[in-house]
Amino acid sequence: GAGVSQSPSNKVTEKGKDVELRCDPISGHTALYWYRQSLGQGLEFLIYFQGNSAPDKSGLPSDRFSAERTGGSVSTLTIQRTQQEDSAVYLCASSPRLASGELFFGEGSRLTVL
Amino acid sequence: AQKVTQAQTEISVVEKEDVTLDCVYETRDTTYYLFWYKQPPSGELVFLIRRNSFDEQNEISGRYSWNFQKSTSSFNFTITASQVVDSAVYFCALSEASGAGSYQLTFGKGTKLSVIP
């Protein structure tokens, strides 16, 4: 498809396990963003990429969170030693250029940590 | 620091009524951008509009209109003659025009709109 694709759409895991969430942005979009959406909390910015570079990682909630992007395309968000408070919908978005603000979002990956 | 406040958590209206969603923002920058996004029940956020801080003209797009007032730091969104398909969560967002804040949108917590047939 032509939109932002995220996988898995749903992930249930046990506390302490590692999870990987994947994002395929729209082809040609140089900017890629990860947000987290928790019930009643709105959207929380996690990290952005310009190409393969993530200049600012301060939005990541803890050092258990990491993200990478390869080939200026696919991005992976990894959460190590998951905790129950990590349960949320993780949204990926891409944009033709950084700072345009017009983001194209995927449908998200719903993570449930038991 | 930038902040967006959407005081209305949930609104219910009967179809064909007009409804206004409020958005108040805070920023120290003189140049910034404001946005509205729609998140229907399917979950995927959809971009609706972007305004820059130098353009206070109201904008109308079909049944949608936006009222930007710098004097009150507000960027309100009105849906005229609401329809059931307008039922969604609507997010207001802000980004700065330069610096680290330009690379991320700060979102409000959203307003859930339910249009009742």
PDB file of C-alpha atoms in Angstrom:
ATOM      1  CA  GLY A   1       0.000   0.000   0.000  1.00  0.00           C
ATOM      2  CA  ALA A   2       0.924   3.633  -0.251  1.00  0.00           C
ATOM      3  CA  GLY A   3       0.523   4.495   3.417  1.00  0.00           C
ATOM      4  CA  VAL A   4       2.631   4.041   6.528  1.00  0.00           C
ATOM      5  CA  SER A   5       2.652   0.423   7.549  1.00  0.00           C
ATOM      6  CA  GLN A   6       3.254  -0.775  11.090  1.00  0.00           C
ATOM      7  CA  SER A   7       3.683  -4.269  12.472  1.00  0.00           C
ATOM      8  CA  PRO A   8       2.584  -6.019  14.502  1.00  0.00           C
ATOM      9  CA  SER A   9      -0.806  -4.375  14.857  1.00  0.00           C
ATOM     10  CA  ASN A  10      -1.229  -6.045  18.223  1.00  0.00           C
ATOM     11  CA  LYS A  11       1.351  -7.456  20.586  1.00  0.00           C
ATOM     12  CA  VAL A  12       0.750  -9.055  23.962  1.00  0.00           C
ATOM     13  CA  THR A  13       3.858  -9.831  25.949  1.00  0.00           C
ATOM     14  CA  GLU A  14       4.894 -10.737  29.433  1.00  0.00           C
ATOM     15  CA  LYS A  15       6.627  -8.308  31.715  1.00  0.00           C
ATOM     16  CA  GLY A  16      10.381  -8.491  31.277  1.00  0.00           C
ATOM     17  CA  LYS A  17      10.346  -9.601  27.635  1.00  0.00           C
ATOM     18  CA  ASP A  18      11.788  -7.559  24.783  1.00  0.00           C
ATOM     19  CA  VAL A  19       9.622  -6.372  21.906  1.00  0.00           C
ATOM     20  CA  GLU A  20      10.324  -4.927  18.484  1.00  0.00           C
ATOM     21  CA  LEU A  21       7.905  -2.710  16.616  1.00  0.00           C
ATOM     22  CA  ARG A  22       8.383  -2.045  12.939  1.00  0.00           C
ATOM     23  CA  CYS A  23       7.471   0.890  10.744  1.00  0.00           C
ATOM     24  CA  ASP A  24       7.532   1.116   6.960  1.00  0.00           C
ATOM     25  CA  PRO A  25       7.165   4.779   5.991  1.00  0.00           C
ATOM     26  CA  ILE A  26       5.802   6.172   2.760  1.00  0.00           C
ATOM     27  CA  SER A  27       8.387   5.800   0.053  1.00  0.00           C
ATOM     28  CA  GLY A  28      10.486   8.923  -0.348  1.00  0.00           C
ATOM     29  CA  HIS A  29       9.601  10.413   3.021  1.00  0.00           C
ATOM     30  CA  THR A  30      12.816  11.474   4.675  1.00  0.00           C
ATOM     31  CA  ALA A  31      11.416  12.219   8.113  1.00  0.00           C
ATOM     32  CA  LEU A  32      10.083   9.522  10.404  1.00  0.00           C
ATOM     33  CA  TYR A  33       8.574   9.909  13.861  1.00  0.00           C
ATOM     34  CA  TRP A  34       7.552   7.654  16.714  1.00  0.00           C
ATOM     35  CA  TYR A  35       4.812   8.673  19.123  1.00  0.00           C
ATOM     36  CA  ARG A  36       3.171   6.823  21.989  1.00  0.00           C
ATOM     37  CA  GLN A  37      -0.526   7.108  22.689  1.00  0.00           C
ATOM     38  CA  SER A  38      -1.781   6.078  26.101  1.00  0.00           C
ATOM     39  CA  LEU A  39      -5.388   6.195  27.209  1.00  0.00           C
ATOM     40  CA  GLY A  40      -6.227   9.687  28.375  1.00  0.00           C
ATOM     41  CA  GLN A  41      -2.674  10.911  27.821  1.00  0.00           C
ATOM     42  CA  GLY A  42      -2.742  12.096  24.260  1.00  0.00           C
ATOM     43  CA  LEU A  43       0.261  11.619  22.020  1.00  0.00           C
ATOM     44  CA  GLU A  44       3.721  11.577  23.522  1.00  0.00           C
ATOM     45  CA  PHE A  45       6.661  12.288  21.213  1.00  0.00           C
ATOM     46  CA  LEU A  46       9.403   9.674  21.418  1.00  0.00           C
ATOM     47  CA  ILE A  47      11.934  10.230  18.650  1.00  0.00           C
ATOM     48  CA  TYR A  48      12.367  11.446  15.090  1.00  0.00           C
ATOM     49  CA  PHE A  49      14.682  10.475  12.267  1.00  0.00           C
ATOM     50  CA  GLN A  50      16.028  12.574   9.445  1.00  0.00           C
ATOM     51  CA  GLY A  51      17.318   9.952   7.072  1.00  0.00           C
ATOM     52  CA  ASN A  52      18.977   7.369   9.295  1.00  0.00           C
ATOM     53  CA  SER A  53      19.977   9.877  11.929  1.00  0.00           C
ATOM     54  CA  ALA A  54      18.173  10.504  15.203  1.00  0.00           C
ATOM     55  CA  PRO A  55      19.675  13.748  16.524  1.00  0.00           C
ATOM     56  CA  ASP A  56      17.549  13.944  19.655  1.00  0.00           C
ATOM     57  CA  LYS A  57      16.748  10.900  21.743  1.00  0.00           C
ATOM     58  CA  SER A  58      15.610  12.787  24.828  1.00  0.00           C
ATOM     59  CA  GLY A  59      11.964  11.903  24.215  1.00  0.00           C
ATOM     60  CA  LEU A  60      12.547   8.220  24.820  1.00  0.00           C
ATOM     61  CA  PRO A  61      11.048   7.387  28.251  1.00  0.00           C
ATOM     62  CA  SER A  62      13.985   5.336  29.519  1.00  0.00           C
ATOM     63  CA  ASP A  63      17.145   3.578  28.404  1.00  0.00           C
ATOM     64  CA  ARG A  64      15.063   0.459  27.817  1.00  0.00           C
ATOM     65  CA  PHE A  65      13.793   2.160  24.666  1.00  0.00           C
ATOM     66  CA  SER A  66      15.850   2.387  21.503  1.00  0.00           C
ATOM     67  CA  ALA A  67      15.132   3.008  17.848  1.00  0.00           C
ATOM     68  CA  GLU A  68      16.956   2.732  14.597  1.00  0.00           C
ATOM     69  CA  ARG A  69      16.312   3.395  10.960  1.00  0.00           C
ATOM     70  CA  THR A  70      18.133   1.765   8.100  1.00  0.00           C
ATOM     71  CA  GLY A  71      18.424   2.689   4.446  1.00  0.00           C
ATOM     72  CA  GLY A  72      16.443   5.828   5.081  1.00  0.00           C
ATOM     73  CA  SER A  73      13.361   3.670   5.179  1.00  0.00           C
ATOM     74  CA  VAL A  74      12.278   1.045   7.708  1.00  0.00           C
ATOM     75  CA  SER A  75      12.480   1.888  11.388  1.00  0.00           C
ATOM     76  CA  THR A  76      12.404  -0.368  14.407  1.00  0.00           C
ATOM     77  CA  LEU A  77      11.467   0.659  17.938  1.00  0.00           C
ATOM     78  CA  THR A  78      12.784  -1.765  20.535  1.00  0.00           C
ATOM     79  CA  ILE A  79      11.642  -1.958  24.127  1.00  0.00           C
ATOM     80  CA  GLN A  80      13.763  -4.099  26.397  1.00  0.00           C
ATOM     81  CA  ARG A  81      12.581  -5.676  29.655  1.00  0.00           C
ATOM     82  CA  THR A  82       9.040  -4.437  29.115  1.00  0.00           C
ATOM     83  CA  GLN A  83       7.056  -3.073  32.028  1.00  0.00           C
ATOM     84  CA  GLN A  84       3.301  -2.750  32.425  1.00  0.00           C
ATOM     85  CA  GLU A  85       3.530   1.016  32.059  1.00  0.00           C
ATOM     86  CA  ASP A  86       4.866   0.471  28.534  1.00  0.00           C
ATOM     87  CA  SER A  87       1.396  -0.678  27.475  1.00  0.00           C
ATOM     88  CA  ALA A  88       0.182   1.791  24.859  1.00  0.00           C
ATOM     89  CA  VAL A  89      -0.355   2.268  21.154  1.00  0.00           C
ATOM     90  CA  TYR A  90       2.901   3.097  19.412  1.00  0.00           C
ATOM     91  CA  LEU A  91       2.356   5.286  16.379  1.00  0.00           C
ATOM     92  CA  CYS A  92       4.750   5.824  13.545  1.00  0.00           C
ATOM     93  CA  ALA A  93       4.473   8.732  11.137  1.00  0.00           C
ATOM     94  CA  SER A  94       6.423   9.891   8.145  1.00  0.00           C
ATOM     95  CA  SER A  95       6.702  13.207   6.378  1.00  0.00           C
ATOM     96  CA  PRO A  96       8.174  14.372   3.077  1.00  0.00           C
ATOM     97  CA  ARG A  97      10.468  16.692   4.963  1.00  0.00           C
ATOM     98  CA  LEU A  98      11.441  17.437   8.500  1.00  0.00           C
ATOM     99  CA  ALA A  99       9.543  20.176  10.315  1.00  0.00           C
ATOM    100  CA  SER A 100       6.686  20.350   7.802  1.00  0.00           C
ATOM    101  CA  GLY A 101       4.290  19.189  10.481  1.00  0.00           C
ATOM    102  CA  GLU A 102       2.133  17.338   7.991  1.00  0.00           C
ATOM    103  CA  LEU A 103       2.569  13.834   9.271  1.00  0.00           C
ATOM    104  CA  PHE A 104       1.188  10.696   7.718  1.00  0.00           C
ATOM    105  CA  PHE A 105       0.437   8.217  10.461  1.00  0.00           C
ATOM    106  CA  GLY A 106       0.232   4.462  10.481  1.00  0.00           C
ATOM    107  CA  GLU A 107      -2.492   2.614  12.315  1.00  0.00           C
ATOM    108  CA  GLY A 108      -0.216   1.905  15.228  1.00  0.00           C
ATOM    109  CA  SER A 109       1.020  -1.102  17.152  1.00  0.00           C
ATOM    110  CA  ARG A 110      -0.964  -1.821  20.292  1.00  0.00           C
ATOM    111  CA  LEU A 111       1.329  -3.203  22.971  1.00  0.00           C
ATOM    112  CA  THR A 112      -0.059  -4.900  26.058  1.00  0.00           C
ATOM    113  CA  VAL A 113       2.357  -5.939  28.778  1.00  0.00           C
ATOM    114  CA  LEU A 114       0.909  -8.442  31.225  1.00  0.00           C
TER     115      LEU A 114
ATOM    116  CA  ALA B   1       8.219  24.932  26.605  1.00  0.00           C
ATOM    117  CA  GLN B   2       5.273  24.468  24.327  1.00  0.00           C
ATOM    118  CA  LYS B   3       1.911  23.243  25.514  1.00  0.00           C
ATOM    119  CA  VAL B   4      -1.479  22.570  23.961  1.00  0.00           C
ATOM    120  CA  THR B   5      -4.662  22.403  25.989  1.00  0.00           C
ATOM    121  CA  GLN B   6      -7.918  20.942  24.785  1.00  0.00           C
ATOM    122  CA  ALA B   7     -10.230  21.495  27.703  1.00  0.00           C
ATOM    123  CA  GLN B   8     -13.123  19.537  26.225  1.00  0.00           C
ATOM    124  CA  THR B   9     -12.527  15.848  26.788  1.00  0.00           C
ATOM    125  CA  GLU B  10     -15.761  14.648  25.186  1.00  0.00           C
ATOM    126  CA  ILE B  11     -18.556  16.345  23.292  1.00  0.00           C
ATOM    127  CA  SER B  12     -21.810  14.873  22.041  1.00  0.00           C
ATOM    128  CA  VAL B  13     -24.007  16.619  19.515  1.00  0.00           C
ATOM    129  CA  VAL B  14     -27.021  15.647  17.496  1.00  0.00           C
ATOM    130  CA  GLU B  15     -26.505  15.355  13.775  1.00  0.00           C
ATOM    131  CA  LYS B  16     -26.747  18.658  11.886  1.00  0.00           C
ATOM    132  CA  GLU B  17     -25.791  20.704  14.915  1.00  0.00           C
ATOM    133  CA  ASP B  18     -22.742  22.946  14.754  1.00  0.00           C
ATOM    134  CA  VAL B  19     -19.913  22.185  17.162  1.00  0.00           C
ATOM    135  CA  THR B  20     -16.740  24.030  18.131  1.00  0.00           C
ATOM    136  CA  LEU B  21     -13.664  22.301  19.491  1.00  0.00           C
ATOM    137  CA  ASP B  22     -11.433  24.514  21.573  1.00  0.00           C
ATOM    138  CA  CYS B  23      -7.660  24.644  21.512  1.00  0.00           C
ATOM    139  CA  VAL B  24      -5.407  26.896  23.566  1.00  0.00           C
ATOM    140  CA  TYR B  25      -1.664  26.853  23.162  1.00  0.00           C
ATOM    141  CA  GLU B  26       1.442  28.161  24.873  1.00  0.00           C
ATOM    142  CA  THR B  27       4.757  28.899  23.260  1.00  0.00           C
ATOM    143  CA  ARG B  28       7.619  31.354  23.740  1.00  0.00           C
ATOM    144  CA  ASP B  29       8.327  31.477  20.026  1.00  0.00           C
ATOM    145  CA  THR B  30       6.947  34.205  17.817  1.00  0.00           C
ATOM    146  CA  THR B  31       6.994  31.892  14.837  1.00  0.00           C
ATOM    147  CA  TYR B  32       5.161  28.618  15.144  1.00  0.00           C
ATOM    148  CA  TYR B  33       2.692  26.338  13.447  1.00  0.00           C
ATOM    149  CA  LEU B  34      -0.653  25.031  14.564  1.00  0.00           C
ATOM    150  CA  PHE B  35      -2.367  21.898  13.392  1.00  0.00           C
ATOM    151  CA  TRP B  36      -5.516  19.870  13.694  1.00  0.00           C
ATOM    152  CA  TYR B  37      -5.606  16.119  13.241  1.00  0.00           C
ATOM    153  CA  LYS B  38      -8.567  13.750  13.177  1.00  0.00           C
ATOM    154  CA  GLN B  39      -8.446  10.220  14.570  1.00  0.00           C
ATOM    155  CA  PRO B  40     -11.530   8.240  13.498  1.00  0.00           C
ATOM    156  CA  PRO B  41     -12.488   5.012  15.271  1.00  0.00           C
ATOM    157  CA  SER B  42     -10.260   3.096  12.827  1.00  0.00           C
ATOM    158  CA  GLY B  43      -7.323   4.652  14.673  1.00  0.00           C
ATOM    159  CA  GLU B  44      -5.253   6.312  11.953  1.00  0.00           C
ATOM    160  CA  LEU B  45      -4.616  10.017  12.515  1.00  0.00           C
ATOM    161  CA  VAL B  46      -5.349  12.209   9.541  1.00  0.00           C
ATOM    162  CA  PHE B  47      -3.936  15.684   8.955  1.00  0.00           C
ATOM    163  CA  LEU B  48      -6.598  18.382   8.570  1.00  0.00           C
ATOM    164  CA  ILE B  49      -4.880  21.759   8.577  1.00  0.00           C
ATOM    165  CA  ARG B  50      -1.674  23.650   9.267  1.00  0.00           C
ATOM    166  CA  ARG B  51      -1.498  27.376  10.040  1.00  0.00           C
ATOM    167  CA  ASN B  52       1.540  29.533  10.650  1.00  0.00           C
ATOM    168  CA  SER B  53       1.628  32.160  13.336  1.00  0.00           C
ATOM    169  CA  PHE B  54       1.731  35.048  10.884  1.00  0.00           C
ATOM    170  CA  ASP B  55      -1.495  34.135   9.189  1.00  0.00           C
ATOM    171  CA  GLU B  56      -4.506  34.903  11.346  1.00  0.00           C
ATOM    172  CA  GLN B  57      -7.015  34.670   8.567  1.00  0.00           C
ATOM    173  CA  ASN B  58      -9.781  32.255   9.322  1.00  0.00           C
ATOM    174  CA  GLU B  59      -9.968  29.302   7.021  1.00  0.00           C
ATOM    175  CA  ILE B  60     -12.963  27.438   5.714  1.00  0.00           C
ATOM    176  CA  SER B  61     -12.947  24.079   4.017  1.00  0.00           C
ATOM    177  CA  GLY B  62     -16.412  22.771   3.306  1.00  0.00           C
ATOM    178  CA  ARG B  63     -18.131  22.235   6.640  1.00  0.00           C
ATOM    179  CA  TYR B  64     -14.887  22.803   8.546  1.00  0.00           C
ATOM    180  CA  SER B  65     -13.634  26.176   9.673  1.00  0.00           C
ATOM    181  CA  TRP B  66     -10.798  27.317  11.870  1.00  0.00           C
ATOM    182  CA  ASN B  67     -10.528  30.452  13.965  1.00  0.00           C
ATOM    183  CA  PHE B  68      -6.998  31.495  14.899  1.00  0.00           C
ATOM    184  CA  GLN B  69      -6.638  34.294  17.444  1.00  0.00           C
ATOM    185  CA  LYS B  70      -3.154  35.148  18.655  1.00  0.00           C
ATOM    186  CA  SER B  71      -4.539  37.561  21.244  1.00  0.00           C
ATOM    187  CA  THR B  72      -6.088  34.653  23.109  1.00  0.00           C
ATOM    188  CA  SER B  73      -3.618  31.976  21.945  1.00  0.00           C
ATOM    189  CA  SER B  74      -6.462  29.957  20.550  1.00  0.00           C
ATOM    190  CA  PHE B  75      -6.992  27.913  17.422  1.00  0.00           C
ATOM    191  CA  ASN B  76     -10.567  26.679  17.505  1.00  0.00           C
ATOM    192  CA  PHE B  77     -12.167  24.275  15.071  1.00  0.00           C
ATOM    193  CA  THR B  78     -15.825  24.438  14.078  1.00  0.00           C
ATOM    194  CA  ILE B  79     -17.783  21.773  12.260  1.00  0.00           C
ATOM    195  CA  THR B  80     -20.972  23.064  10.699  1.00  0.00           C
ATOM    196  CA  ALA B  81     -23.969  20.776  10.216  1.00  0.00           C
ATOM    197  CA  SER B  82     -22.204  17.853  11.858  1.00  0.00           C
ATOM    198  CA  GLN B  83     -22.540  14.357  10.443  1.00  0.00           C
ATOM    199  CA  VAL B  84     -22.112  10.920  11.976  1.00  0.00           C
ATOM    200  CA  VAL B  85     -18.889  10.507   9.979  1.00  0.00           C
ATOM    201  CA  ASP B  86     -17.431  13.411  11.934  1.00  0.00           C
ATOM    202  CA  SER B  87     -17.369  11.219  15.042  1.00  0.00           C
ATOM    203  CA  ALA B  88     -13.718  10.943  15.985  1.00  0.00           C
ATOM    204  CA  VAL B  89     -11.072  12.195  18.356  1.00  0.00           C
ATOM    205  CA  TYR B  90      -9.682  15.531  17.255  1.00  0.00           C
ATOM    206  CA  PHE B  91      -6.207  16.647  18.225  1.00  0.00           C
ATOM    207  CA  CYS B  92      -4.781  20.125  18.161  1.00  0.00           C
ATOM    208  CA  ALA B  93      -0.995  20.367  17.875  1.00  0.00           C
ATOM    209  CA  LEU B  94       1.791  22.930  17.873  1.00  0.00           C
ATOM    210  CA  SER B  95       5.330  23.043  16.568  1.00  0.00           C
ATOM    211  CA  GLU B  96       7.933  25.737  16.741  1.00  0.00           C
ATOM    212  CA  ALA B  97       9.426  27.063  13.542  1.00  0.00           C
ATOM    213  CA  SER B  98      13.028  26.645  14.543  1.00  0.00           C
ATOM    214  CA  GLY B  99      15.233  24.792  16.920  1.00  0.00           C
ATOM    215  CA  ALA B 100      14.629  21.413  18.399  1.00  0.00           C
ATOM    216  CA  GLY B 101      10.920  22.108  18.814  1.00  0.00           C
ATOM    217  CA  SER B 102      10.407  22.331  15.080  1.00  0.00           C
ATOM    218  CA  TYR B 103      11.029  18.652  14.687  1.00  0.00           C
ATOM    219  CA  GLN B 104       8.189  17.463  16.814  1.00  0.00           C
ATOM    220  CA  LEU B 105       4.546  18.223  17.219  1.00  0.00           C
ATOM    221  CA  THR B 106       3.223  18.783  20.707  1.00  0.00           C
ATOM    222  CA  PHE B 107      -0.302  17.425  20.800  1.00  0.00           C
ATOM    223  CA  GLY B 108      -3.193  18.227  23.068  1.00  0.00           C
ATOM    224  CA  LYS B 109      -4.956  15.332  24.762  1.00  0.00           C
ATOM    225  CA  GLY B 110      -7.720  15.352  22.211  1.00  0.00           C
ATOM    226  CA  THR B 111     -11.458  15.932  22.175  1.00  0.00           C
ATOM    227  CA  LYS B 112     -13.710  12.983  21.476  1.00  0.00           C
ATOM    228  CA  LEU B 113     -16.638  14.079  19.349  1.00  0.00           C
ATOM    229  CA  SER B 114     -19.705  11.881  19.108  1.00  0.00           C
ATOM    230  CA  VAL B 115     -22.345  12.829  16.571  1.00  0.00           C
ATOM    231  CA  ILE B 116     -25.639  11.174  17.325  1.00  0.00           C
ATOM    232  CA  PRO B 117     -27.979  10.419  14.435  1.00  0.00           C
TER     233      PRO B 117
END
